[in-house]
XYZ file of C-alpha atoms in Angstrom:
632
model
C 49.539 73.095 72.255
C 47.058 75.189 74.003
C 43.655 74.367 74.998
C 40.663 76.060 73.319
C 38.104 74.826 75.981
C 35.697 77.802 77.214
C 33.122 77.756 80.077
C 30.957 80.215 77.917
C 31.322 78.182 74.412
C 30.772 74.668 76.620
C 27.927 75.904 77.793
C 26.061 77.183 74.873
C 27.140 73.804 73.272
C 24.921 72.340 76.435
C 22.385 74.765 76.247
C 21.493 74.348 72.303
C 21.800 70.114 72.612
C 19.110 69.958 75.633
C 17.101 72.330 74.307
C 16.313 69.689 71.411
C 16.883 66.664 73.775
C 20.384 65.673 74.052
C 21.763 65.262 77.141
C 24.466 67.455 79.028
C 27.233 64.041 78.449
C 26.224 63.644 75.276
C 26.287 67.692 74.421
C 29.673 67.862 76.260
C 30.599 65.078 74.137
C 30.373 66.929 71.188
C 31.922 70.243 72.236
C 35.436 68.480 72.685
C 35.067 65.943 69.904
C 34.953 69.106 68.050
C 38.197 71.060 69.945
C 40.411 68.014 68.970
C 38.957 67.575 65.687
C 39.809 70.857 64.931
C 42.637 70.790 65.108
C 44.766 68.900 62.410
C 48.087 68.087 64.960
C 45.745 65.514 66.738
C 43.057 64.582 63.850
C 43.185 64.532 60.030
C 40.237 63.450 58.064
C 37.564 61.072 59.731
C 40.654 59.829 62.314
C 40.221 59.180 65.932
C 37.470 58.635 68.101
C 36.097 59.724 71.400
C 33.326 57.826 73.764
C 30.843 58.737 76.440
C 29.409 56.561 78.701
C 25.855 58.141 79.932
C 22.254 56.755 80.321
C 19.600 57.330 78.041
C 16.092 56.251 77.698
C 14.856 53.786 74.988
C 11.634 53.141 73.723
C 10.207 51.476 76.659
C 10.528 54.276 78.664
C 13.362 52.357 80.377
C 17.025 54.416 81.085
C 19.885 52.495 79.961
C 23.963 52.542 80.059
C 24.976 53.187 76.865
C 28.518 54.064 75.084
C 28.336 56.552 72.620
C 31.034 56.769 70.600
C 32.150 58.061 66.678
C 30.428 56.208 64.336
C 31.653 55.323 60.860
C 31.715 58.182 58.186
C 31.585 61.034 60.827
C 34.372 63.640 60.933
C 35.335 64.653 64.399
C 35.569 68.535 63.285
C 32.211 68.884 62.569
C 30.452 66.266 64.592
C 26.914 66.615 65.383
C 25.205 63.632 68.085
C 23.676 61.654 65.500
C 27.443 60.962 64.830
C 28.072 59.487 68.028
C 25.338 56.659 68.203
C 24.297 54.613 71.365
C 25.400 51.383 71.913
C 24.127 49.094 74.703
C 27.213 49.082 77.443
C 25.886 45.829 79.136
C 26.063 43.916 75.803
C 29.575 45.407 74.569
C 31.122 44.348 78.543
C 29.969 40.595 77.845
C 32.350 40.935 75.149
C 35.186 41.037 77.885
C 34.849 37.401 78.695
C 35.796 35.901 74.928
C 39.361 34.430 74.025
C 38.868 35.397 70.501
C 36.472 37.538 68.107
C 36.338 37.933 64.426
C 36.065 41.400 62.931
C 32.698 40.021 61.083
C 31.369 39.036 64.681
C 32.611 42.167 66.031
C 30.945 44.400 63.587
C 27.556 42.342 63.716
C 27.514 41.911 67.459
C 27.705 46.196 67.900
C 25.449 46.927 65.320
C 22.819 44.469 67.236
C 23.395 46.123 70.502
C 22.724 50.061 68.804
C 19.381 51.633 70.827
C 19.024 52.856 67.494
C 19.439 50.577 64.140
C 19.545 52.617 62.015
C 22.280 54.408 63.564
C 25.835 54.337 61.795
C 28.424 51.348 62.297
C 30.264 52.242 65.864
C 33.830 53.085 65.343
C 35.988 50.072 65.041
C 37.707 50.523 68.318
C 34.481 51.055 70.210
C 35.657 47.735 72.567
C 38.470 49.698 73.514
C 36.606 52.374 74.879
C 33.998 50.052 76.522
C 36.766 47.852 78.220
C 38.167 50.878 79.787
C 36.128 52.416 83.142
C 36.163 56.227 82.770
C 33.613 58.118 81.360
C 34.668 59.903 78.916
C 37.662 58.765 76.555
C 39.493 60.753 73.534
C 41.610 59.039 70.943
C 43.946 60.785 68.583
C 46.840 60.064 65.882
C 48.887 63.097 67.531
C 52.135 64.096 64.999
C 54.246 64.453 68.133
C 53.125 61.591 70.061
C 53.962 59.763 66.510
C 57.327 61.214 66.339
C 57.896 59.743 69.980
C 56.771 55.882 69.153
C 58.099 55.612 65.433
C 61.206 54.688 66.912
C 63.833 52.195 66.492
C 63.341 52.306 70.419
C 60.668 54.524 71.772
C 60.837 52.799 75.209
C 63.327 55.121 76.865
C 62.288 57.996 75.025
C 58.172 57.753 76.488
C 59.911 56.939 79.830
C 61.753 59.961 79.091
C 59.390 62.606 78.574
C 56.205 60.896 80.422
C 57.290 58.978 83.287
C 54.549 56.933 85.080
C 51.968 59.479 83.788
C 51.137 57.147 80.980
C 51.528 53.110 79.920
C 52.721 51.821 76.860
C 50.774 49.570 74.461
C 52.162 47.496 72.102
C 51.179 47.829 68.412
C 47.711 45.785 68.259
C 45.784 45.685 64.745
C 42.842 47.889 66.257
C 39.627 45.706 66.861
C 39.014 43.325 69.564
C 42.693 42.052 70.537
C 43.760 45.543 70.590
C 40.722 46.519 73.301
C 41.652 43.615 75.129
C 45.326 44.473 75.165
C 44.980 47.901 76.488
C 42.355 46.936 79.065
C 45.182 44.573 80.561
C 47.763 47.122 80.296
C 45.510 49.882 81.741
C 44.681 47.422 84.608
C 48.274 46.765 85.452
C 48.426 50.901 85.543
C 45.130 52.041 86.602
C 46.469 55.712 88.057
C 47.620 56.772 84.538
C 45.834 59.750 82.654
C 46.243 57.841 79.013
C 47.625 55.087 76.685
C 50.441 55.230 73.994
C 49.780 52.470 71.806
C 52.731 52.163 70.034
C 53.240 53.209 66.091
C 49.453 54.472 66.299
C 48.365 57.030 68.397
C 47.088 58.304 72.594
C 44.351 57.530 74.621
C 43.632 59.723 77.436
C 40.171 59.478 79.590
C 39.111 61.447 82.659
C 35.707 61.753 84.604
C 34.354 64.923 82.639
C 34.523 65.665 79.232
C 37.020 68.753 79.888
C 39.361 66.641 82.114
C 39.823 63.920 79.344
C 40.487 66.684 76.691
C 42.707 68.521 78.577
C 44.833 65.588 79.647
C 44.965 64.923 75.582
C 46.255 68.744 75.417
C 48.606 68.446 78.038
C 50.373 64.992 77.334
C 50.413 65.818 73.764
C 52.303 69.159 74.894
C 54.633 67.307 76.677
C 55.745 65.486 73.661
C 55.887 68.759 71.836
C 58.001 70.432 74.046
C 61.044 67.927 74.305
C 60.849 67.471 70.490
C 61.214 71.424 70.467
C 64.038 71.144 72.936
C 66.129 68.282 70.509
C 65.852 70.867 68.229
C 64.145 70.722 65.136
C 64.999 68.469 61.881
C 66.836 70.146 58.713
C 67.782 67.059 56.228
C 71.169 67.779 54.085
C 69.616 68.730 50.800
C 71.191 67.650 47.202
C 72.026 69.528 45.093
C 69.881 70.940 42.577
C 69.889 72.267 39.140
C 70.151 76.377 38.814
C 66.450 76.521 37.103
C 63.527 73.848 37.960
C 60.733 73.764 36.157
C 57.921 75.408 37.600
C 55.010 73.638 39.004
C 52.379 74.325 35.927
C 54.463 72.541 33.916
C 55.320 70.030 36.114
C 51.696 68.895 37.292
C 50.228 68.195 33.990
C 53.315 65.834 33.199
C 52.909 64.552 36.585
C 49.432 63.812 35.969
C 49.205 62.641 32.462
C 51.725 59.685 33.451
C 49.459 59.045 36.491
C 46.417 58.304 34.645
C 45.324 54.705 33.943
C 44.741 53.201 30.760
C 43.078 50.159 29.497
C 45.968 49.596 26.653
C 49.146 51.712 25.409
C 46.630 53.696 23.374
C 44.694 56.708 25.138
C 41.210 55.229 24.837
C 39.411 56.344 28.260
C 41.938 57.175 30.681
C 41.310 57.280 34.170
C 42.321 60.663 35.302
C 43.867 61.770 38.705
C 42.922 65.339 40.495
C 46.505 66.573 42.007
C 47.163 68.841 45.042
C 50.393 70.739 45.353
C 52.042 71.502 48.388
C 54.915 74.055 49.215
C 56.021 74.693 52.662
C 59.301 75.713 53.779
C 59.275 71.685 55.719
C 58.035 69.862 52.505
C 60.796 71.274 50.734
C 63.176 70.257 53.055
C 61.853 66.892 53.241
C 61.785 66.179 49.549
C 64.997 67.882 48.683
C 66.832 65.706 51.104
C 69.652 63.557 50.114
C 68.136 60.569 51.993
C 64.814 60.868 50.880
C 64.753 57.680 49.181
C 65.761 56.063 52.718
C 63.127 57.795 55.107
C 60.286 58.452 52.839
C 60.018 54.993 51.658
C 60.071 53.184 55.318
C 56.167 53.246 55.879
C 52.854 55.501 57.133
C 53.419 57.238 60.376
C 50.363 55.260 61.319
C 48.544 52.435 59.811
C 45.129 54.285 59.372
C 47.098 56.744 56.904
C 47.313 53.892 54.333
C 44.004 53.281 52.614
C 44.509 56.948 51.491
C 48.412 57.471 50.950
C 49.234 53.875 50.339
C 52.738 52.273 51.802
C 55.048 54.528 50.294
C 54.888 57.958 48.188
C 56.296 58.117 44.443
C 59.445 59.970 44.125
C 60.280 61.356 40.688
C 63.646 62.809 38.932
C 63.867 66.882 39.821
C 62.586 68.515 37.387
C 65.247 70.613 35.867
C 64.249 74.151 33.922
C 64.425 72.885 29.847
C 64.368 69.073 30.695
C 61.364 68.942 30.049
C 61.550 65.478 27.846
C 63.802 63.894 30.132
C 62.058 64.600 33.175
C 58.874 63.034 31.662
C 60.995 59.542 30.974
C 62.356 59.818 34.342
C 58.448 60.254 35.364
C 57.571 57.270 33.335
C 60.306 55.353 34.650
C 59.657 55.358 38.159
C 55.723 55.128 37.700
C 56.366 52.076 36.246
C 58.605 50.939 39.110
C 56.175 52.066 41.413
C 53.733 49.871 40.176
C 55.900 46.514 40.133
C 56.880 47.577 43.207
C 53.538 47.918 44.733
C 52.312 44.233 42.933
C 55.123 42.393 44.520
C 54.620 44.009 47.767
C 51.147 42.627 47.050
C 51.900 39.388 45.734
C 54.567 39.513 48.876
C 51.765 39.528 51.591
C 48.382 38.286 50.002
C 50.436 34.804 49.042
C 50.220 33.840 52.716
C 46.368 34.078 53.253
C 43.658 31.575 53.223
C 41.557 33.801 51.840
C 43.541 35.987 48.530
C 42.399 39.404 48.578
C 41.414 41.527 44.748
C 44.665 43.416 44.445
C 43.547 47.423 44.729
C 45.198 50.076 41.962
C 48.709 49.832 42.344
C 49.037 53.766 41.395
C 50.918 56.392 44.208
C 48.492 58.341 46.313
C 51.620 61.160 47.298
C 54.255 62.272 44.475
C 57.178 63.501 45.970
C 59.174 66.130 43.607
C 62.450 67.391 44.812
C 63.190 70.740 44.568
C 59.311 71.552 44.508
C 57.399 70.211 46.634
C 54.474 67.486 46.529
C 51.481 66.167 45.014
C 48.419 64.910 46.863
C 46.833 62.505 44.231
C 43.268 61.252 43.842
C 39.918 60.602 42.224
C 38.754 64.111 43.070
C 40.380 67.563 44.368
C 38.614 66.599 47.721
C 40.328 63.469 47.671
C 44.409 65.027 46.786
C 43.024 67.573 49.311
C 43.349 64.427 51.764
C 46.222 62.457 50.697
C 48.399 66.037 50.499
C 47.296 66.925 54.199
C 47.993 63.680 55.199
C 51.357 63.357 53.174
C 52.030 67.093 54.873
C 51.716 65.572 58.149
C 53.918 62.921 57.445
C 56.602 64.832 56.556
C 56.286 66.691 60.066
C 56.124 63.217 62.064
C 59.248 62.019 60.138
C 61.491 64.991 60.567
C 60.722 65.211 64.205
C 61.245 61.262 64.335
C 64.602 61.628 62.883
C 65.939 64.249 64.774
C 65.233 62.572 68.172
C 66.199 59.088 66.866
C 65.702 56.562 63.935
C 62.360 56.715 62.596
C 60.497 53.164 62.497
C 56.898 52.769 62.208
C 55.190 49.607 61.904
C 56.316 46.965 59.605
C 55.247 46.076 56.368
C 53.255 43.262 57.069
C 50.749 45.040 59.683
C 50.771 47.722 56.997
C 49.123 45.059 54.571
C 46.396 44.009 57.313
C 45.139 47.367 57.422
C 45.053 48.889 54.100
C 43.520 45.484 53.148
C 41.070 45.525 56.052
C 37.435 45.522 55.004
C 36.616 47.444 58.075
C 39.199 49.943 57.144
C 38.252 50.205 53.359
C 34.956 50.464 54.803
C 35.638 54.044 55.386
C 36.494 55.013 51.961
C 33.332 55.905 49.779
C 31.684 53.221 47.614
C 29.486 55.611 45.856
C 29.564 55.236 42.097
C 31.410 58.502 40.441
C 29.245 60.849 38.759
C 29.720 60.461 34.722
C 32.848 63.790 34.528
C 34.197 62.777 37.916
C 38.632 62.785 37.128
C 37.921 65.686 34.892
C 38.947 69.405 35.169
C 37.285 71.816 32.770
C 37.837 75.374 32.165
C 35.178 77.620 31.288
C 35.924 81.187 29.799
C 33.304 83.912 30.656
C 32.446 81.845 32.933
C 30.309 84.471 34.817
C 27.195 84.712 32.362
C 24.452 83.395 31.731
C 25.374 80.830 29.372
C 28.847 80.090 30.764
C 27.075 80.311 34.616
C 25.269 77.443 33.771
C 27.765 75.699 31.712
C 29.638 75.214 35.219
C 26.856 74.546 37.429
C 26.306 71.325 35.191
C 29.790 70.177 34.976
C 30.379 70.559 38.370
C 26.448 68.634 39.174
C 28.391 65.676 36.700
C 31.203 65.367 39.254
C 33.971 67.484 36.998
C 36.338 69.694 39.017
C 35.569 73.180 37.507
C 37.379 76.216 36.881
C 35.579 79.804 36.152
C 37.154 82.105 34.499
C 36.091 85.609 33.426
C 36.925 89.364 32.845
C 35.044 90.115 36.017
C 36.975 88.038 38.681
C 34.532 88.849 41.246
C 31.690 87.290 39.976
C 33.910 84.347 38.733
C 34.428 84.199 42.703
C 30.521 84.083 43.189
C 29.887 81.800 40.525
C 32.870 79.137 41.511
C 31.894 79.566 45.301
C 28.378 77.858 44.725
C 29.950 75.020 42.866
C 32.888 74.248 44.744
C 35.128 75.513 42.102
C 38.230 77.918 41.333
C 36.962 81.051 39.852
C 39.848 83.545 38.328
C 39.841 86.994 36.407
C 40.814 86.184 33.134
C 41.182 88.594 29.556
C 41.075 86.151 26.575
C 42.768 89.009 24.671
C 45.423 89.358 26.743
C 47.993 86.053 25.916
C 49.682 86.975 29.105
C 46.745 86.846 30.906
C 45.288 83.511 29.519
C 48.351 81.249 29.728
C 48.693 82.329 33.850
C 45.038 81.862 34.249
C 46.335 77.920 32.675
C 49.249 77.846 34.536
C 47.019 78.614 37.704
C 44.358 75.888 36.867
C 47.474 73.331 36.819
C 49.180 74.749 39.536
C 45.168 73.741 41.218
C 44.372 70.661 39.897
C 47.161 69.040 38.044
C 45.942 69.957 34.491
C 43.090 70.604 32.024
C 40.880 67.828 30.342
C 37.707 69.892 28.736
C 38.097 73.820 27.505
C 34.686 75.846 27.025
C 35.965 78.697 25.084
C 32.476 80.700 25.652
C 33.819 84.790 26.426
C 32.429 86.598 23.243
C 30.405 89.946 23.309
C 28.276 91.359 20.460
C 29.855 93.867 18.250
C 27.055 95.544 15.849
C 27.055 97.533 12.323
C 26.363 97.592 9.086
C 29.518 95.791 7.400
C 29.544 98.296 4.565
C 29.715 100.988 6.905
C 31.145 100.005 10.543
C 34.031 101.005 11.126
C 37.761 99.181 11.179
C 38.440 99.967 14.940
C 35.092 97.927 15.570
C 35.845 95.370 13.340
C 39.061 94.513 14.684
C 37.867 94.775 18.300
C 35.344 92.158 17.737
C 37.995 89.873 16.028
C 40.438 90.102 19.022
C 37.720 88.933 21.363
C 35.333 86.364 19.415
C 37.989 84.927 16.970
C 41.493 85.599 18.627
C 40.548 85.170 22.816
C 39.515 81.890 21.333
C 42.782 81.224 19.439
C 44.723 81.956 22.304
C 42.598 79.845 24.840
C 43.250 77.014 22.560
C 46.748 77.126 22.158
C 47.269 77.158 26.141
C 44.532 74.252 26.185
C 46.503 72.218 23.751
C 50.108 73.019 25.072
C 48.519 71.635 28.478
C 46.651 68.833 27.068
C 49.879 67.867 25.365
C 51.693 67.557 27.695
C 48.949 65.459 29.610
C 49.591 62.799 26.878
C 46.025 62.045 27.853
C 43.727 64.430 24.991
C 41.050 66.624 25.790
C 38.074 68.614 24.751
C 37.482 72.081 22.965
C 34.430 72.970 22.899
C 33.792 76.892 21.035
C 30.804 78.794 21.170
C 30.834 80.090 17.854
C 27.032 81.352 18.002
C 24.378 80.973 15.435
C 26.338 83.672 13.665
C 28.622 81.671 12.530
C 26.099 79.772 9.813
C 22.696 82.044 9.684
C 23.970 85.788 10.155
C 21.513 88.850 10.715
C 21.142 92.372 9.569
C 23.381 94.499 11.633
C 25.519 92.230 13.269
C 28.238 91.358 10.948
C 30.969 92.190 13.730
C 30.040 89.769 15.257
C 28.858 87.165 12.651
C 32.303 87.512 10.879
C 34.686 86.353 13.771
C 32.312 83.928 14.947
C 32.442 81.990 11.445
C 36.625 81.828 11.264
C 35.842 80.466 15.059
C 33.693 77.780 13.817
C 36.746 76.777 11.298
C 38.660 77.144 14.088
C 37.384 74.362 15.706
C 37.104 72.189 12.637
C 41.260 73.170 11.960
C 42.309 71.509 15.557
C 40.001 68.660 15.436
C 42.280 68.007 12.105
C 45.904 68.631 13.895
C 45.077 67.247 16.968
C 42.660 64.309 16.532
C 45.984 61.995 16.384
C 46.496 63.258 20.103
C 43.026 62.247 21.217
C 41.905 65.961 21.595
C 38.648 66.511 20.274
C 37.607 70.100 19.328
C 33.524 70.965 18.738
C 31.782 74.316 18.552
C 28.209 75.252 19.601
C 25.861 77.590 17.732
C 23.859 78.893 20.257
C 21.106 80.922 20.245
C 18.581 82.178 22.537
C 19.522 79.171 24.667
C 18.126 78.324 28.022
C 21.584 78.123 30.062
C 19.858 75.341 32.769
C 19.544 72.927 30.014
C 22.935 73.615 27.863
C 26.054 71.407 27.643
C 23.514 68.149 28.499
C 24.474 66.444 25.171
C 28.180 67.063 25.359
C 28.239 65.728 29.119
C 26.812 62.859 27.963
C 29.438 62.679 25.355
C 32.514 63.291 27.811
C 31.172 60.964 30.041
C 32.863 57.689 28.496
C 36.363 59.077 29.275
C 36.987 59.555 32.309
């Protein structure tokens, strides 16, 4: 690991924070939050924290010691100092003196002593960096460091590739026991340069902001460097079938089995988003014959949990024409998965005063060997976070078992922090917007009408995918909405099933189809000509056959129905001179839609059309949102 500190960057950083009244700790502060944010080795995802103890002046005119340190719902990437808010360093050292504190108290008693109120909650191991004397202090979940202290017995190894340059920290449920554990420990080796605590992460602190990140660079290296020279980890992989089954066909299965229902029927499911990953080190993970051993021991580190949960699901490979039996196998273990997860539940919550509400027993991380793996959640943002985190556990366990015997925390202290309130704390509590869960595909997706069609399902929370002959401006159009946008020719069946197969590949599946690419074919019917005729047809009546199909083959194999929604046009029932061509194919589209609401209404797919007309694209689609939004 190198370190991306720069005199010139540092100072700009310094320059642009005074200029609007930050000061140069504060400004420095930021700069290196950022470096290690940045960098997803050290920190994934609103982990970690850093501190910096400066003066400031309150209200009264009066300078005052302060910590600031991350506060709650800030990344560390992208930190700005609003993120880092002031808290009152005489108050928090009065805390020193106390045998015990609740988490309640602890939370309270820091949000009293903010200079500002309305300032977010300080991070909850903002003690820890109060209790210890240097000025600045950086806190990270490094993957190496991990790899060193989710040992069977990590003493000898620390000793190993550290020496006295470091003290070790038992593992502490982070809070107020934790701060004053490493306080003690740091006072019994004041002339070290940072703390392991053990099955969690490194402290290192230093007089300036660059000496504190550095020594985070350079201890960090260390462990790198001797896990590099144990060479790395290759698990013995099983063996696997000559043909798997590719991911789009995998996903939706994958997905459709994930989704929770309020019966056996499919009345209002509540979807999953999926996130596939590939690398040449998932693969070996997830292929390997012991998978079932090390994959299912526990998080790396305890934070990981409120967002992978315990343990991953691990399903059948999928073999290439297996496609029912890999679906059972699917089923199968989902349902183990969730016994499992109730007993570990009933297992830990039994021996509480106080019984906690049980959270969705449902996997966060799908393992899939011979593949790869799934990142699961309520949004793509959300698998986006549970696949990058699953990615980095595959990295800390390989490099923990080819050193030694991986062993992170145990089950138990597991259960304290994924049922912490201060941890759930972190996870949003916003109510989902009304088409959050769902992925919807819109063809010509680029226009006016189809434009807007996307900009509203994406403003209702859906996860949305553009598609249109012009893949450029599919780009532009999925860009502003935080979309996929792909080049797609309805008329092409090739084309159309891998724009599908992409959309699973992306999300997991397909839940709502707007078949809207049509174009305006003109003539007198007595007199136009064939070639016209039949061009017409192959994009307003057949590009909508063939989108469809590929919806329905998906939605099938979701197991969890759908929407189609056609725009047949006002064509379709009040025609006008001249445009026959296009009046003709738009009214077998219109029984289109009536023919698959008939054949697959018992599968819970719904199919619609829309006659549209001189519409006004920012208002479209707002009665068929409100429609879609009762199934989620």
């Amino acid at each position: 690991m190198k370190s991306t500190w720069t005199d010139k960057e540092a100072a700009e950083t310094v320059a642009r924070y005074t200029h609007e009244g930050v000061n140069e700790d504060l400004a420095l502060r930021v700069y290196t939050t950022r470096l290690l944010g940045r960098n997803p080795l050290l920190v994934l995802h609103g982990g970690g924290n850093t501190s910096v103890k400066t003066t400031v002046t309150d209200l009264l005119g009066e300078d005052v010691q302060v910590l600031c340190v991350k506060g709650s719902g800030w990344d560390m990437a992208d930190i700005e100092p609003p993120g880092l808010p002031a808290v009152r360093m005489e108050l928090l050292l009065k805390l020193r003196s106390l045998k015990m504190l609740s988490d309640e108290d602890m939370v309270r008693f820091q949000r009293g002593a903010l200079l500002d109120p309305s300032s977010p909650n300080p991070s909850v191991e903002t003690l820890l960096h109060s209790f210890l004397p240097h000025k600045f202090v950086d806190h990270t979940h490094s993957a190496a460091v991990l790899a060193l202290t989710d040992q069977c017995s990590d003493e000898p190894l620390l000793g190993e590739v550290y020496g006295d340059r470091v003290a070790l920290v038992d593992y502490v449920k982070p809070g107020f026991d934790l701060a004053q554990t490493a306080a003690q420990v740091y006072e019994a080796h004041p002339e070290v340069e940072g703390l392991i605590l053990r099955k969690h992460g490194i402290f290192s602190f230093g007089a300036t902001a660059r000496e504190a990140y550095e020594r985070m660079v350079n201890l960090v290296t260390l462990a790198e460097n001797y896990i590099t020279a144990m060479g790395g980890g290759v698990f013995p992989s099983v063996e696997l079938p000559t043909e798997l089954s590719p991911v789009s066909e995998v996903a939706p299965i994958v997905r459709g089995l994930l989704a929770v229902r309020g019966d056996e029927s499919m009345v209002d499911p509540v979807r999953v988003v999926l996130d596939f990953r590939a690398s040449e080190a998932v693969l070996n993970y997830v292929t390997g014959m012991e998978v079932g051993r090390y994959a299912q021991i526990g998080v790396v580190t305890p934070d990981h949990v409120i967002r992978t949960k315990k343990n991953p699901l691990i399903v059948p490979t999928p073999e290439a024409g297996q496609g029912k039996a890999f679906r059972e196998g699917v089923r199968e273990m989902v349902e183990r998965y969730v016994a499992d997860y109730r007993a570990y539940f009933a297992r830990h919550d039994g021996v509480r005063e106080r019984p906690k509400k049980a959270l969705d027993p449902m996997p966060r991380v799908v393992l899939v060997p011979g593949l790869g793996l799934f990142g699961v959640g309520s949004s793509a943002a959300a698998a986006r976070i549970a696949a990058d985190l699953a990615e980095n556990t595959v990295r800390v366990i390989t490099d923990a078992e080819a050193i030694g015997a991986y062993q992170p925390v145990d089950e138990a202290a597991t259960f304290d922090i994924e049922y912490w309130s201060l941890e759930q704390a972190k996870l949003s509590k916003d109510a989902e917007k009304p088409l959050a869960r769902q992925v919807v595909m819109i063809t010509g997706g680029a226009g006016g009408i189809g434009g807007a069609t996307a900009r509203a399902f994406a403003t209702h929370g859906a996860e949305v995918a553009v598609l249109d002959l012009d893949g450029g401006k599919a780009e532009e159009v999925a860009v502003g909405i935080n979309g996929l946008g792909m080049r797609c020719d309805v008329t092409d069946g090739d084309d159309v099933r891998a724009a599908f197969d992409g959309v699973c590949e992306e999300y997991g599946g397909v839940d709502i189809v707007i078949s809207n690419a049509g174009a305006a074919w003109q003539g007198k019917i007595g007199e136009v000509d064939d070639r016209t005729l039949r061009e017409s047809f192959e994009l307003n009546f057949f590009g909508h056959q063939t989108v469809a199909q590929n919806a329905v083959r998906v939605m099938l194999a979701q197991g969890t129905g759908g929407a189609l929604l056609f725009n047949a046009s006002k064509q379709a029932v009040n025609p006008g001179s001249s445009f026959g061509p296009y009046g003709l194919p738009k009214a077998a589209t219109l029984f289109l839609a009536k023919q698959y609401a008939l054949e697959y209404g018992h599968a819970g797919i719904r199919s619609n059309s829309i006659n549209a007309d001189r519409v006004n694209t920012g208002m479209f689609t707002d009665g068929f949102l409100e429609e879609r939004a009762g199934a989620r």
